[in-house]
PDB file of C-alpha atoms in Angstrom:
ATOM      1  CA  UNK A   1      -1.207  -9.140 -13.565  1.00  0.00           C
ATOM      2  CA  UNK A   2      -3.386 -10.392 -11.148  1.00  0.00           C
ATOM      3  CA  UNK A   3      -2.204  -8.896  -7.877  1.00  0.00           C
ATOM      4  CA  UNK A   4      -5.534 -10.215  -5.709  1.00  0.00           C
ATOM      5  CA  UNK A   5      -8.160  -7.883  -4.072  1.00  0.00           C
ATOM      6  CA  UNK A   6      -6.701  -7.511  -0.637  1.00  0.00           C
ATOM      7  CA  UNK A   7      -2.999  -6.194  -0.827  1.00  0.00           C
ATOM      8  CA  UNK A   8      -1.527  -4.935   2.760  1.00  0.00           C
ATOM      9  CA  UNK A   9       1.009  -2.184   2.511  1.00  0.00           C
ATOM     10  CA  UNK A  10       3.678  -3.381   4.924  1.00  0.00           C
ATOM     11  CA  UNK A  11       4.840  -1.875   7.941  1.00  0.00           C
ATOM     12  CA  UNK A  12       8.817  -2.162   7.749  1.00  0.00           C
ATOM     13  CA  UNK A  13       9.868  -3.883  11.358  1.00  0.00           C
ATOM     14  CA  UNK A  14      12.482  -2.287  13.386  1.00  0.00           C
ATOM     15  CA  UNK A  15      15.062  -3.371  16.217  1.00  0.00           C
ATOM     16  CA  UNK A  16      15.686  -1.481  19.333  1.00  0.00           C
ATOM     17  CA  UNK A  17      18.204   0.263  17.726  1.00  0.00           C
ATOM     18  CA  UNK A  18      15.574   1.415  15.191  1.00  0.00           C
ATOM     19  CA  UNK A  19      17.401  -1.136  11.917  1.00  0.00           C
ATOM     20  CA  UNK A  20      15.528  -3.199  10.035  1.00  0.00           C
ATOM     21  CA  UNK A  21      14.823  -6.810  11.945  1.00  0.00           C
ATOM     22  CA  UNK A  22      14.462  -9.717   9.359  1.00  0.00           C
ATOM     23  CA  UNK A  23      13.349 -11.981  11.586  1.00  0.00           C
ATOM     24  CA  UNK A  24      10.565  -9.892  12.686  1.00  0.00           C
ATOM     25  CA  UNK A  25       9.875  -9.436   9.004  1.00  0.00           C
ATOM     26  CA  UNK A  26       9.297 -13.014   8.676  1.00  0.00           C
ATOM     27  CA  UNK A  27       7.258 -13.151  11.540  1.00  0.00           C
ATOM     28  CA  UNK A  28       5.097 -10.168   9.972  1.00  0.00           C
ATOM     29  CA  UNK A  29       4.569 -11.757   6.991  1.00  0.00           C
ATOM     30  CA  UNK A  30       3.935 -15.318   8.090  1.00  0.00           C
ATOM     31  CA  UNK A  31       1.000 -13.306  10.044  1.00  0.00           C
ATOM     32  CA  UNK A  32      -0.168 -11.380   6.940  1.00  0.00           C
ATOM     33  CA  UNK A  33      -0.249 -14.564   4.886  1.00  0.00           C
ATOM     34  CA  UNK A  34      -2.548 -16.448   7.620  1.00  0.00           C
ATOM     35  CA  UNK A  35      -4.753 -13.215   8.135  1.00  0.00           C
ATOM     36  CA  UNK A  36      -6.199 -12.666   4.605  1.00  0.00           C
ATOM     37  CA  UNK A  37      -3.356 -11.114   2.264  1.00  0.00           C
ATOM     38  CA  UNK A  38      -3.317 -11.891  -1.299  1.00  0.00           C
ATOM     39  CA  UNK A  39      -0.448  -9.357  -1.743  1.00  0.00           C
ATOM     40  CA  UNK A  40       2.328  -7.716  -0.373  1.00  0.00           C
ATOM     41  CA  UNK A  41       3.528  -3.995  -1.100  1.00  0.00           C
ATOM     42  CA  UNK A  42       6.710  -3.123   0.468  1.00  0.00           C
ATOM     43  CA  UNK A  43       9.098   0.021   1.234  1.00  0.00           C
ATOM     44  CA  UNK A  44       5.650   2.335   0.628  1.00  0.00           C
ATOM     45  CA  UNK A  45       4.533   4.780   2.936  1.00  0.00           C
ATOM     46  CA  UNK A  46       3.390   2.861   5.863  1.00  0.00           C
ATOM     47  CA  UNK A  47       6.882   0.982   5.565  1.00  0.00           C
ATOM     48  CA  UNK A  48       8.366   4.305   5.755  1.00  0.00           C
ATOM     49  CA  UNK A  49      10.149   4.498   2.606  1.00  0.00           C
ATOM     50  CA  UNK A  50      11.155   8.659   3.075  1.00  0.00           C
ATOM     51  CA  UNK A  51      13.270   6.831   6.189  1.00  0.00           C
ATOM     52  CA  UNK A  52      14.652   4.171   4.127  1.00  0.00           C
ATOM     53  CA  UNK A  53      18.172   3.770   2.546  1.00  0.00           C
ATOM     54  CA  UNK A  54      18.607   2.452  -0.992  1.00  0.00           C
ATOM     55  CA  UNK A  55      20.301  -0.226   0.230  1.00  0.00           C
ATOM     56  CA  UNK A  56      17.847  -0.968   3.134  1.00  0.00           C
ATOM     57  CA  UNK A  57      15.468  -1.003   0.253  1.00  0.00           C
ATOM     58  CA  UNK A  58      16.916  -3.821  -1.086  1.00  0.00           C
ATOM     59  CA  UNK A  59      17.861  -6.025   1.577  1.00  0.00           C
ATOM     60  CA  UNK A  60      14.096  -5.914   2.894  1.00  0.00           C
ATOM     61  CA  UNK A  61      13.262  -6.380  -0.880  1.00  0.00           C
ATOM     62  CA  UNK A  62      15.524  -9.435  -1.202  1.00  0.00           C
ATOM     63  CA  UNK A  63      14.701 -10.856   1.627  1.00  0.00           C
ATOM     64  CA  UNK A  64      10.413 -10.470   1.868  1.00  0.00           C
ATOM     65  CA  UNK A  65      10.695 -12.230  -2.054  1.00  0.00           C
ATOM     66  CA  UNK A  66      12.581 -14.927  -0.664  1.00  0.00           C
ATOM     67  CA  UNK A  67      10.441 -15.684   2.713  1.00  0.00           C
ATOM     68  CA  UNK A  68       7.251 -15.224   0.830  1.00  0.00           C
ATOM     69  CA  UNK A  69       8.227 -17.582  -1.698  1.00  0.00           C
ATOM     70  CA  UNK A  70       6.009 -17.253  -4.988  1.00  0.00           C
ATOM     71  CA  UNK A  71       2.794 -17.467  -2.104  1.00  0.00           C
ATOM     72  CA  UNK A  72       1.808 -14.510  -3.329  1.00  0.00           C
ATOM     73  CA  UNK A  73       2.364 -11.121  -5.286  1.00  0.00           C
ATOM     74  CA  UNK A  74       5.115  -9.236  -3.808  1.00  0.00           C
ATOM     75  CA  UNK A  75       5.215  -5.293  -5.450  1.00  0.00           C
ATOM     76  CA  UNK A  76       8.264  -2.825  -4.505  1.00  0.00           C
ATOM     77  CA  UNK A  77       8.162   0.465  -3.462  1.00  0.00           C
ATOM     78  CA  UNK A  78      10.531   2.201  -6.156  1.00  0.00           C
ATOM     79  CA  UNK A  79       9.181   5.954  -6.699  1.00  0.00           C
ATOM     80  CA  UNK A  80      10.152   8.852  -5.312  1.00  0.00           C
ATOM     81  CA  UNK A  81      10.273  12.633  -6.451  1.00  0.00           C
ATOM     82  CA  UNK A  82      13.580  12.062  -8.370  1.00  0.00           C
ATOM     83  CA  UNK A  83      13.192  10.157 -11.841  1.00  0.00           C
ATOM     84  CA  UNK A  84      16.672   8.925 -12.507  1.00  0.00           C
ATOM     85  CA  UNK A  85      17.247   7.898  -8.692  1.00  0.00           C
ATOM     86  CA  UNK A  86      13.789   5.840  -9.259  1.00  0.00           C
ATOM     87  CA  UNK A  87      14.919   4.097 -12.473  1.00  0.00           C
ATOM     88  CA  UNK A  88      18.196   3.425 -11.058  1.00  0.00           C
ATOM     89  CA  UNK A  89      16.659   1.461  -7.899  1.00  0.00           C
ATOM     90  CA  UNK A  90      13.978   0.036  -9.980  1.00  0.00           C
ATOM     91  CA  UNK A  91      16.926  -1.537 -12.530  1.00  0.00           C
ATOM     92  CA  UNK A  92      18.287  -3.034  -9.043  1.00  0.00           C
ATOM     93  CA  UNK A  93      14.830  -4.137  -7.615  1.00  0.00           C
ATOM     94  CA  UNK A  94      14.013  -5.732 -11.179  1.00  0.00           C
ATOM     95  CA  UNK A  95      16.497  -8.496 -10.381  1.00  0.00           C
ATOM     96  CA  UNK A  96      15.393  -9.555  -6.765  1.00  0.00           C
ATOM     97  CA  UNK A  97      12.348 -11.673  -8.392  1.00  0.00           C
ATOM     98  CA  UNK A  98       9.571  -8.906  -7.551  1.00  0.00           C
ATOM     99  CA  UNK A  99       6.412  -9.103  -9.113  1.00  0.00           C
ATOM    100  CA  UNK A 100       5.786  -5.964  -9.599  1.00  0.00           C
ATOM    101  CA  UNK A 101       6.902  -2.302  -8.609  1.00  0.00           C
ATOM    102  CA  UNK A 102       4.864   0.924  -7.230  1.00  0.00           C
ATOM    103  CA  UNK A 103       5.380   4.506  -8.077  1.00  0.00           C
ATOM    104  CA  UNK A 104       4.275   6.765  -5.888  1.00  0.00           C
ATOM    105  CA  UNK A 105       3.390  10.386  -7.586  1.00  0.00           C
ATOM    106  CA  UNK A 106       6.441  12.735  -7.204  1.00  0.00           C
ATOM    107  CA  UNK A 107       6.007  14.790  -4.477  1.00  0.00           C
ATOM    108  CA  UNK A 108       7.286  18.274  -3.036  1.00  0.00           C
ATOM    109  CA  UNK A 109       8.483  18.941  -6.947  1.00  0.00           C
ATOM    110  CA  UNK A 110       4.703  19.603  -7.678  1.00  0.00           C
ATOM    111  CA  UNK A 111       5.481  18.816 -11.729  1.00  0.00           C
ATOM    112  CA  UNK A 112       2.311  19.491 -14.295  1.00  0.00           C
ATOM    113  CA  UNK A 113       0.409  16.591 -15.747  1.00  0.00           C
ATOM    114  CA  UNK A 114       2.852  16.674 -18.489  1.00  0.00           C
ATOM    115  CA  UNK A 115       5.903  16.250 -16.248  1.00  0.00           C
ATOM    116  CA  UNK A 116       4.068  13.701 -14.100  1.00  0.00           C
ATOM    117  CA  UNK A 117       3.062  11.523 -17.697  1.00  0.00           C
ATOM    118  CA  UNK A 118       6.488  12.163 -18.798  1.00  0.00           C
ATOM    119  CA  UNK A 119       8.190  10.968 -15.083  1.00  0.00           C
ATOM    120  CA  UNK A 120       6.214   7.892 -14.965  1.00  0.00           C
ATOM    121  CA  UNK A 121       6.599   6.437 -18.681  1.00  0.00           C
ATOM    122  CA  UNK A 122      10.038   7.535 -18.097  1.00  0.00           C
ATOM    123  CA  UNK A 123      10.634   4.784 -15.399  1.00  0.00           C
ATOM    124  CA  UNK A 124       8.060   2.120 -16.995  1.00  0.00           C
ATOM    125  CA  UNK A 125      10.223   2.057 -20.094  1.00  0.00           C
ATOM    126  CA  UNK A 126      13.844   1.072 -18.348  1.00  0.00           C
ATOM    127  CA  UNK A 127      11.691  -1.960 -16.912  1.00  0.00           C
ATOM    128  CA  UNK A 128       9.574  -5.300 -18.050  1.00  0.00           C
ATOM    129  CA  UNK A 129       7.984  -5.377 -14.200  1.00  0.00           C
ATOM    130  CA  UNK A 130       4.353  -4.486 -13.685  1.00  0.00           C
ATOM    131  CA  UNK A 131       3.876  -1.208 -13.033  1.00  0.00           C
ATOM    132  CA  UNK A 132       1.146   0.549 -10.346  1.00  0.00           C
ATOM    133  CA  UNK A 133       0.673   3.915 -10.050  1.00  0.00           C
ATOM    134  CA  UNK A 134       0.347   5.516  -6.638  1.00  0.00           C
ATOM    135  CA  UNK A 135      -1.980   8.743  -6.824  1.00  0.00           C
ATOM    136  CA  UNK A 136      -1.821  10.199  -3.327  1.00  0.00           C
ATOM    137  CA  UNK A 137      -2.194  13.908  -2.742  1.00  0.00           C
ATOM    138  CA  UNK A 138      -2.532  14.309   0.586  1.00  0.00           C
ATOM    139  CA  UNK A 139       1.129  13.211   0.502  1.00  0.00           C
ATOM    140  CA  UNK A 140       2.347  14.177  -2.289  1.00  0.00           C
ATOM    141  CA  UNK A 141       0.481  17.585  -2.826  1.00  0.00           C
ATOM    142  CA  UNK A 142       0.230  16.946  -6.752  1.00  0.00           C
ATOM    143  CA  UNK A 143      -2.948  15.222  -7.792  1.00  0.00           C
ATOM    144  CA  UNK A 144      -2.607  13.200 -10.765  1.00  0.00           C
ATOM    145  CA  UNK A 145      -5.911  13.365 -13.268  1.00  0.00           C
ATOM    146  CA  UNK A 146      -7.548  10.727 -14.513  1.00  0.00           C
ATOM    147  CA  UNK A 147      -6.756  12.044 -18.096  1.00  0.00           C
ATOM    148  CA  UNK A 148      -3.271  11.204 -17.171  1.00  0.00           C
ATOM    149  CA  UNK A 149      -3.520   7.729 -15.368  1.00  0.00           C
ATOM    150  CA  UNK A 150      -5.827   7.018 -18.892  1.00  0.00           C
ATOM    151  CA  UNK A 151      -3.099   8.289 -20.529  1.00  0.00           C
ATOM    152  CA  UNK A 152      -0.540   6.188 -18.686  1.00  0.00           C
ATOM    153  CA  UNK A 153      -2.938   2.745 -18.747  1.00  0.00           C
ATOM    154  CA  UNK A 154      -1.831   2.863 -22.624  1.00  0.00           C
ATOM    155  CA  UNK A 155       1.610   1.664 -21.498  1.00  0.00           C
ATOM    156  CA  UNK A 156       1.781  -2.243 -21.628  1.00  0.00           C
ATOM    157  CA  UNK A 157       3.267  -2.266 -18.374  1.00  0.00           C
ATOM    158  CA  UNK A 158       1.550  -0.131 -16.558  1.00  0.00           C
ATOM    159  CA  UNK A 159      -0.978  -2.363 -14.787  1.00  0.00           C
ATOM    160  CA  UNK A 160      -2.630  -0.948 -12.157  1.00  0.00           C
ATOM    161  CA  UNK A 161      -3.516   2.491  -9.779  1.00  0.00           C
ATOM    162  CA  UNK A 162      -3.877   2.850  -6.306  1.00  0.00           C
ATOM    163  CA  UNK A 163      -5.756   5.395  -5.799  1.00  0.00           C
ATOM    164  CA  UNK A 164      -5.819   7.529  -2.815  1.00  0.00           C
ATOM    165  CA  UNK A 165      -7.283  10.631  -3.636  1.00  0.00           C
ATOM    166  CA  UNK A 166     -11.117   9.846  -2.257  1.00  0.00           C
ATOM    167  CA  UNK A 167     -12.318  11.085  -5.678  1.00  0.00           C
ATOM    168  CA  UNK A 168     -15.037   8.726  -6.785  1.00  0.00           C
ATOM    169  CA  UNK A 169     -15.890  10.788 -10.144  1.00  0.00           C
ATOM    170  CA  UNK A 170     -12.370  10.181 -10.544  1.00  0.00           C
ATOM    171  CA  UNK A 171     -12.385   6.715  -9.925  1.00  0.00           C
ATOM    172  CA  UNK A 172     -15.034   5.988 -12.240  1.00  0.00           C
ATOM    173  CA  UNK A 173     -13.665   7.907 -14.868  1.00  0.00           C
ATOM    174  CA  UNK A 174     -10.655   5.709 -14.619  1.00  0.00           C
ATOM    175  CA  UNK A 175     -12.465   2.492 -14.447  1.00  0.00           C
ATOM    176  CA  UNK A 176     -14.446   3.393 -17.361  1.00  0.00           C
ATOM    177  CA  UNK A 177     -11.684   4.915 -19.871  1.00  0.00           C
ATOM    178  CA  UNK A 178      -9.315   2.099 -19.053  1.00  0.00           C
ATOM    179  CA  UNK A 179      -8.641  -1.322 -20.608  1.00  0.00           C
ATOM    180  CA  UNK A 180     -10.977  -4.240 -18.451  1.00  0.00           C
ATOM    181  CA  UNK A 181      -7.412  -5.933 -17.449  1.00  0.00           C
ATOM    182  CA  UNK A 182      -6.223  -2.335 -16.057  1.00  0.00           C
ATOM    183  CA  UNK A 183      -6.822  -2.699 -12.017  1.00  0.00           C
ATOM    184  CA  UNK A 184      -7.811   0.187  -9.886  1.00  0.00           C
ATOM    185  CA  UNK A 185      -7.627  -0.070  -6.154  1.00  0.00           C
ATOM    186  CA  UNK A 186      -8.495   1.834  -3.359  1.00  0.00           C
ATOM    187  CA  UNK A 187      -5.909   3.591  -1.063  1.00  0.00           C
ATOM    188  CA  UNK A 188      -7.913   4.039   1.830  1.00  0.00           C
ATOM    189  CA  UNK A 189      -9.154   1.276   3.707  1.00  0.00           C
ATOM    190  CA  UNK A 190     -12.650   3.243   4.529  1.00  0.00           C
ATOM    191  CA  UNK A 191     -13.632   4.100   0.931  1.00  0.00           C
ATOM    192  CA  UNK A 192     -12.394   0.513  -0.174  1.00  0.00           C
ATOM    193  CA  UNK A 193     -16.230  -0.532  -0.265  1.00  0.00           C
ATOM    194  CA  UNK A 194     -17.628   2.108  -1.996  1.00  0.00           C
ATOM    195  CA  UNK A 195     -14.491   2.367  -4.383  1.00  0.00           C
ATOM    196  CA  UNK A 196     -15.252  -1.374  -5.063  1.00  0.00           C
ATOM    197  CA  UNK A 197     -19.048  -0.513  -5.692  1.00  0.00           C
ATOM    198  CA  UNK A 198     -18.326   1.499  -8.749  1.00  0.00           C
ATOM    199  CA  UNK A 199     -15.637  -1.057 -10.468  1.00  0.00           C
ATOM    200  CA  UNK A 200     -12.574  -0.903  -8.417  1.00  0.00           C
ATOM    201  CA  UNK A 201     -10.856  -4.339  -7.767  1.00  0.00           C
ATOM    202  CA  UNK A 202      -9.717  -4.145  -3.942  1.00  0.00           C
ATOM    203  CA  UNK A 203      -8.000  -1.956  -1.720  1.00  0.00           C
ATOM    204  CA  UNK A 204      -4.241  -1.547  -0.583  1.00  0.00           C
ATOM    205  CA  UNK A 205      -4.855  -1.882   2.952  1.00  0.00           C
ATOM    206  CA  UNK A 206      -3.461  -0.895   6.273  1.00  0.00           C
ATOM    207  CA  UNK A 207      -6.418  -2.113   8.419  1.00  0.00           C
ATOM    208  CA  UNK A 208      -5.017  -5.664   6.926  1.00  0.00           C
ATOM    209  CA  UNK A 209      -2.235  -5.756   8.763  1.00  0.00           C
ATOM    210  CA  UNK A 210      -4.947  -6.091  11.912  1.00  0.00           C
ATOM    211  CA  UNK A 211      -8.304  -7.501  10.567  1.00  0.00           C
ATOM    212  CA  UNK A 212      -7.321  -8.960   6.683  1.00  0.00           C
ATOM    213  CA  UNK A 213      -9.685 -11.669   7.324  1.00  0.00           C
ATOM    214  CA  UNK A 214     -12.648  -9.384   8.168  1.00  0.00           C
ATOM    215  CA  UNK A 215     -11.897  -7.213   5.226  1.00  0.00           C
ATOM    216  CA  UNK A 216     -11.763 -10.566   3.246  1.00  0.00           C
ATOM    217  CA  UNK A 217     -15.108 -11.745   4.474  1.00  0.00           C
ATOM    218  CA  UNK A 218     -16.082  -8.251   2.895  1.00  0.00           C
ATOM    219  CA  UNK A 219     -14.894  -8.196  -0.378  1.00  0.00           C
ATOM    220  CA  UNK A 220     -16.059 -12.017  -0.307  1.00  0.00           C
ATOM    221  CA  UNK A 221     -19.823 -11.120   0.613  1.00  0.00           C
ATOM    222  CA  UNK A 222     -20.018  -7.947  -1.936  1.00  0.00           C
ATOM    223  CA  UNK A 223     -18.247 -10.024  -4.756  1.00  0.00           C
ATOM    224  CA  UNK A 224     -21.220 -12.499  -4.100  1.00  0.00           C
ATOM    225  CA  UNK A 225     -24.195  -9.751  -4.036  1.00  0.00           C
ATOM    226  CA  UNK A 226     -24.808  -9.897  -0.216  1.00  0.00           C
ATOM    227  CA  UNK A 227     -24.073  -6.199  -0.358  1.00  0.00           C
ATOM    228  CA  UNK A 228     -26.113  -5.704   3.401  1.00  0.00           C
ATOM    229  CA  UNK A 229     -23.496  -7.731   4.670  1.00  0.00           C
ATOM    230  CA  UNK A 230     -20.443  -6.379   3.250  1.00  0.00           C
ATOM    231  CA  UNK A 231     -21.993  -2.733   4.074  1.00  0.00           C
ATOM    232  CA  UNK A 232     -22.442  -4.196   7.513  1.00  0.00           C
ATOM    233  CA  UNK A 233     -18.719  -5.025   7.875  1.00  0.00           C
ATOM    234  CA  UNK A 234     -17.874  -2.175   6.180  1.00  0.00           C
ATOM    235  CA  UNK A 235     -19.615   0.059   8.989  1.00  0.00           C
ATOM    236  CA  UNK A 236     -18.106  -2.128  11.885  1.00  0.00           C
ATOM    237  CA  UNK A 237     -15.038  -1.647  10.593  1.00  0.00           C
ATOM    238  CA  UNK A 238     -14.572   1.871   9.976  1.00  0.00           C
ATOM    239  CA  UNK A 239     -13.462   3.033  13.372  1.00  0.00           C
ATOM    240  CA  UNK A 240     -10.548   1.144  13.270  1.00  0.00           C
ATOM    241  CA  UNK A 241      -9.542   2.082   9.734  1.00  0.00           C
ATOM    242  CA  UNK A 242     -10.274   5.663  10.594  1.00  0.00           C
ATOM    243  CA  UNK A 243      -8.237   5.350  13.854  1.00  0.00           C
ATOM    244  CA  UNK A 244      -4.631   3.763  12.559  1.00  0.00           C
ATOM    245  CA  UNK A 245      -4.501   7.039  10.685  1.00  0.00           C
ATOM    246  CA  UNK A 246      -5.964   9.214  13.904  1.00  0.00           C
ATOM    247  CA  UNK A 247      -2.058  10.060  14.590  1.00  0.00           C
ATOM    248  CA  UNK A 248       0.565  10.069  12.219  1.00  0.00           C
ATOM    249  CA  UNK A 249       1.067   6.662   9.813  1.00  0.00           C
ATOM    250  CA  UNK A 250       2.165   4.278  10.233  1.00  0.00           C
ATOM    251  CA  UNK A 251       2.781   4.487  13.997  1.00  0.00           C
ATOM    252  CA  UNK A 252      -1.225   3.680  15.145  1.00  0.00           C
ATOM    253  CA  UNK A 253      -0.789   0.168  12.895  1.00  0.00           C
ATOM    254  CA  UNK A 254       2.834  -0.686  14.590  1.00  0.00           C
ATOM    255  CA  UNK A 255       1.035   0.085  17.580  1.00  0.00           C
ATOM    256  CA  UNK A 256      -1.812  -2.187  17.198  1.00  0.00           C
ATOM    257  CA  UNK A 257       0.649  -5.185  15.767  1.00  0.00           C
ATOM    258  CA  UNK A 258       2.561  -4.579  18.844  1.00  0.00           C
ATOM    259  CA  UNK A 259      -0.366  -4.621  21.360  1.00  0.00           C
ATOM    260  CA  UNK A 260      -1.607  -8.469  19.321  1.00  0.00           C
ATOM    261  CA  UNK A 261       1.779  -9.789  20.116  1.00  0.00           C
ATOM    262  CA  UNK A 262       3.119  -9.298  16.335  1.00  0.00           C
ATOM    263  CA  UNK A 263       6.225  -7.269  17.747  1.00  0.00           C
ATOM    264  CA  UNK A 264       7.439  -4.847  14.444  1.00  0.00           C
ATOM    265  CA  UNK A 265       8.707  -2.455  16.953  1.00  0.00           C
ATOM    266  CA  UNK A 266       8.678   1.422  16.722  1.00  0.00           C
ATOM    267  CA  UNK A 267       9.102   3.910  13.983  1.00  0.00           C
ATOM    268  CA  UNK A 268      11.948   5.980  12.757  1.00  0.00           C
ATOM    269  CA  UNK A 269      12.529   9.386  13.398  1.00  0.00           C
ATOM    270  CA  UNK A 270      10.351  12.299  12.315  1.00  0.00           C
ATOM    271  CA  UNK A 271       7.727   9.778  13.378  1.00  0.00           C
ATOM    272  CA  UNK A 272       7.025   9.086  17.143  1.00  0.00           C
ATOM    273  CA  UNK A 273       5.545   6.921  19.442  1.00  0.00           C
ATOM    274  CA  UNK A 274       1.801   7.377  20.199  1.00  0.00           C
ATOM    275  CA  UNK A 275       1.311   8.553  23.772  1.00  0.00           C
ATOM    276  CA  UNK A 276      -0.197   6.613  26.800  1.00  0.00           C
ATOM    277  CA  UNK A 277      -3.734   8.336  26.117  1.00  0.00           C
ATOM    278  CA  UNK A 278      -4.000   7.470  22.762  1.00  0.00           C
ATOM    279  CA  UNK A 279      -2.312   4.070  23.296  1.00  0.00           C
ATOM    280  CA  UNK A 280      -5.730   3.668  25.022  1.00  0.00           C
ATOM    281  CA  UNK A 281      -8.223   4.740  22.734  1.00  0.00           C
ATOM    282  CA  UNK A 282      -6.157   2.271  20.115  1.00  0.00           C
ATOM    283  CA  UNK A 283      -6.861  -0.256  22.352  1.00  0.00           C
ATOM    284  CA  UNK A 284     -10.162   0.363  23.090  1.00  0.00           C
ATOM    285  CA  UNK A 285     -11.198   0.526  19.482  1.00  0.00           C
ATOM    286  CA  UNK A 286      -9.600  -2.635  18.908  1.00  0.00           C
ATOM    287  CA  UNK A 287     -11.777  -4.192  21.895  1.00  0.00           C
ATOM    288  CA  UNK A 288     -15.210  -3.014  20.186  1.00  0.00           C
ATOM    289  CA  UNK A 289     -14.269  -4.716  16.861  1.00  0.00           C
ATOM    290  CA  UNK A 290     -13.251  -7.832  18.734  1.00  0.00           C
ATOM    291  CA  UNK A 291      -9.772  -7.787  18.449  1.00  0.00           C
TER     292      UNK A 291
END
């Protein structure tokens, strides 16, 4: 499964009454599309899927396949720290006409590698979707090895990693103990470049949402050996990437999309609003990157 190189992880946009707003979802993604997407990846963290109802799940699931339309790859958020709940909504999702789903590593349980092989094959056998792993332990406190994503690759429809624990031996190890067809992308937007430099295949972005077409003109200059110019956008773009995550995610990126005139409103509770001063420095950092 070819998912593309730069995949944004969506923010999930909210009324005034803090529900999901399909309009504004449309709006979102008709902006995502234009601004250097190749994917979507929906109901993950940054679309605050611990805030999320099963059924909210769905309807945004259900209704991003059908606005986007076959333009491109559309992959579902359907992990979470509870195996037979994640089965059970994958079964669901695998009938909305996703292209793929995403399993974030089960956190708070903090299960051994054997329990995290054992949770993950236990979900990619009850479906025929594309499967990519989510390894993020800054989140999810568990860290799974690259002995076990190896392991996992074996599956036929396990597909694909993000990776998002800023490992690089790790990386590599992956990358070189895995089949050529078996992606691995970053899951940090700064170490996308230097994930990409040792064999990874993109990134699963939050700077997207913002500046998809500068991290496109990236990826496009490394994949064509101008590597001084994709380390030069790189650099320029670092202070943004570091700064949507400079408060709690994903309320710097709503922020941002707000502040460009893509209105996804505000985040859900335990999340808040950033303050005036650090509205600011948002803005300002947006200013020196030219946006």
């Amino acid at each position: 499964m070819d998912f593309g190189r730069i995949l944004t992880a969506m923010v999930t946009p909210f009324d005034e009454h803090g529900q999901i707003d399909l309009d504004k979802t449309d709006q979102l993604i008709e902006h995502l599309l234009d601004n250097g997407s190749d994917g979507l990846v929906a109901g993950g963290t940054t679309g605050e899927s611990p805030t999320l109802t099963k059924q909210e799940k769905i309807t945004l699931f259900r209704h991003i396949v059908k606005t986007v339309n076959n333009r491109v790859p559309v992959i579902a958020g359907t992990g979470s720290n509870d195996t037979a709940a994640s089965i059970a909504l994958t079964k669901e999702v695998e009938t909305l006409g996703v292209d793929g789903i995403m399993l974030v590593a089960p956190y708070y349980n903090k299960p051994n590698p054997e329990g995290l092989y054992q949770h993950f094959a236990a979900i990619a056998r009850e479906t025929t979707l594309p499967v990519m792993l989510y390894n993020i332990p800054g989140r999810s406190v568990v860290k799974m090895d690259a002995d076990t994503i190896i392991r996992l690759s074996e599956m036929e429809n396990i597909v694909s990693v993000k990776e998002a624990s800023g490992d690089l031996d790790q990386v590599s190890k992956i990358i070189e103990h895995t089949a050529d067809d078996f992606s691995v992308y970053s899951g940090e937007d700064s170490i996308s470049l230097p994930m990409m430099s040792v064999g990874a295949d993109g990134v699963v972005s939050v700077a997207s949402h913002i500046a998809g077409n500068e991290m496109q003109d990236m990826v496009h200059a490394y994949q064509l050996g101008e590597t001084v110019r994709a380390a030069s956008i790189h650099r320029k773009l670092v202070p943004i990437m570091n700064g949507l995550f400079a408060q709690p995610s994903p309320a710097p990126v709503k922020t941002a999309l707000n502040m460009k005139g893509i209105d996804v409103g505000n985040v859900r509770l335990p999340l808040v609003s950033l303050t005036d001063s650090e509205k600011d420095t948002l803005k300002n950092l947006l200013k020196n990157i030219g946006i």
